[in-house]
Short mmCIF file of C-alpha atoms in Angstrom, two decimals:
data_model
loop_
_atom_site.label_atom_id
_atom_site.label_comp_id
_atom_site.label_asym_id
_atom_site.label_seq_id
_atom_site.Cartn_x
_atom_site.Cartn_y
_atom_site.Cartn_z
CA MET N 717 -29.03 25.93 -36.57
CA GLU N 718 -28.80 22.16 -36.34
CA LYS N 719 -27.70 20.29 -33.24
CA ILE N 720 -24.10 19.06 -33.36
CA ILE N 721 -22.70 16.27 -31.19
CA ILE N 722 -19.00 16.55 -30.36
CA PRO N 723 -17.63 13.14 -29.31
CA GLU N 724 -15.40 12.51 -26.31
CA GLN N 725 -12.18 12.24 -28.34
CA ASP N 726 -12.79 15.64 -29.92
CA ILE N 727 -13.37 17.14 -26.47
CA ILE N 728 -10.02 15.69 -25.38
CA ASN N 729 -8.43 17.13 -28.53
CA ALA N 730 -10.03 20.50 -27.73
CA ILE N 731 -8.50 20.45 -24.24
CA CYS N 732 -5.07 19.63 -25.70
CA LEU N 733 -5.35 22.50 -28.18
CA PHE N 734 -6.63 24.93 -25.54
CA GLN N 735 -3.91 24.04 -23.02
CA ALA N 736 -1.21 24.09 -25.71
CA ARG N 737 -2.19 27.64 -26.64
CA ASN N 738 -2.24 28.72 -22.98
CA LYS N 739 1.06 27.05 -22.07
CA ASN N 740 2.91 27.74 -25.34
CA VAL N 741 3.55 24.07 -26.16
CA MET N 742 2.50 21.82 -29.03
CA PRO N 743 -0.91 20.10 -28.71
CA GLU N 744 0.76 16.71 -29.03
CA ASP N 745 2.75 17.52 -25.86
CA VAL N 746 -0.49 17.68 -23.86
CA GLN N 747 -2.42 14.72 -22.48
CA ALA N 748 -5.92 15.11 -21.11
CA GLU N 749 -8.36 13.01 -19.15
CA LEU N 750 -12.06 13.78 -18.72
CA ALA N 751 -14.00 13.04 -15.55
CA TYR N 752 -17.53 13.22 -14.20
CA ASP N 753 -18.56 13.21 -10.56
CA ASP N 754 -22.16 13.30 -9.32
CA GLU N 755 -21.32 16.06 -6.85
CA GLU N 756 -18.67 18.04 -8.74
CA GLY N 757 -19.95 17.63 -12.31
CA PHE N 758 -17.65 17.60 -15.33
CA SER N 759 -13.94 18.27 -15.11
CA ALA N 760 -10.64 17.28 -16.66
CA GLU N 761 -6.95 17.05 -15.94
CA SER N 762 -4.22 17.96 -18.35
CA PHE N 763 -0.67 16.67 -18.20
CA ILE N 764 2.08 18.89 -19.61
CA ASN N 765 5.80 18.31 -19.00
CA GLY N 766 5.13 16.39 -15.79
CA GLN N 767 2.72 19.02 -14.47
CA ILE N 768 -0.93 18.24 -13.74
CA GLU N 769 -3.56 20.94 -14.08
CA ALA N 770 -7.20 20.60 -13.06
CA ILE N 771 -9.73 22.02 -15.51
CA SER N 772 -13.22 23.04 -14.42
CA GLU N 773 -16.42 22.62 -16.42
CA ALA N 774 -16.10 26.26 -17.48
CA GLY N 775 -12.61 25.51 -18.78
CA LEU N 776 -13.98 22.54 -20.72
CA ILE N 777 -16.61 24.76 -22.34
CA ALA N 778 -13.92 27.32 -23.24
CA ALA N 779 -11.85 24.56 -24.87
CA VAL N 780 -14.87 23.32 -26.84
CA ARG N 781 -15.58 26.89 -27.98
CA LEU N 782 -12.01 27.14 -29.33
CA TRP N 783 -12.46 23.80 -31.11
CA ILE N 784 -15.77 24.97 -32.66
CA SER N 785 -14.06 28.10 -33.95
CA GLU N 786 -10.97 26.31 -35.29
CA PHE N 787 -12.46 23.10 -36.72
CA LEU N 788 -16.09 23.90 -37.51
CA ASN N 789 -15.40 27.49 -38.59
CA ARG N 790 -18.46 28.66 -36.66
CA ASP N 791 -19.03 31.45 -34.20
CA PRO N 792 -18.37 29.68 -30.88
CA PHE N 793 -20.47 32.16 -28.92
CA ALA N 794 -23.56 31.88 -31.12
CA SER N 795 -24.29 28.40 -29.78
CA GLY N 796 -25.20 26.88 -26.46
CA ILE N 797 -22.91 24.06 -25.33
CA GLU N 798 -24.05 21.35 -22.94
CA LEU N 799 -21.78 18.59 -21.63
CA VAL N 800 -23.59 15.27 -21.32
CA LEU N 801 -22.59 11.94 -19.78
CA ASP N 802 -23.79 9.37 -22.32
CA ASP N 803 -23.98 5.67 -21.36
CA GLU N 804 -22.51 4.55 -24.70
CA GLU N 805 -20.44 7.49 -25.92
CA GLY N 806 -18.93 8.74 -22.67
CA ILE N 807 -18.72 12.49 -22.18
CA ILE N 808 -20.03 14.38 -25.21
CA ALA N 809 -20.84 18.00 -25.98
CA VAL N 810 -24.19 18.95 -27.49
CA VAL N 811 -24.03 22.20 -29.43
CA ASN N 812 -27.34 23.91 -30.21
#
């Protein structure tokens, strides 16, 4: 299986889709912001109807797995997913 790079915008889209499914809203009603902290690692915040929800790294991986299933039509559990902070690309996901 070849390595796939999922860019930052697609990770944000994955979070919006994941949160929309969990909160029963449309993906376009969700805003998301990615973050990286040297001590805490990767995280995100989603904004839905004035509510802010923190998303852990595990939640980010779950969102990316949903995106892999929906948009790449691949088994999301057959691949390893690593979040990477890239100097040029921002936060990306490497799927092996």
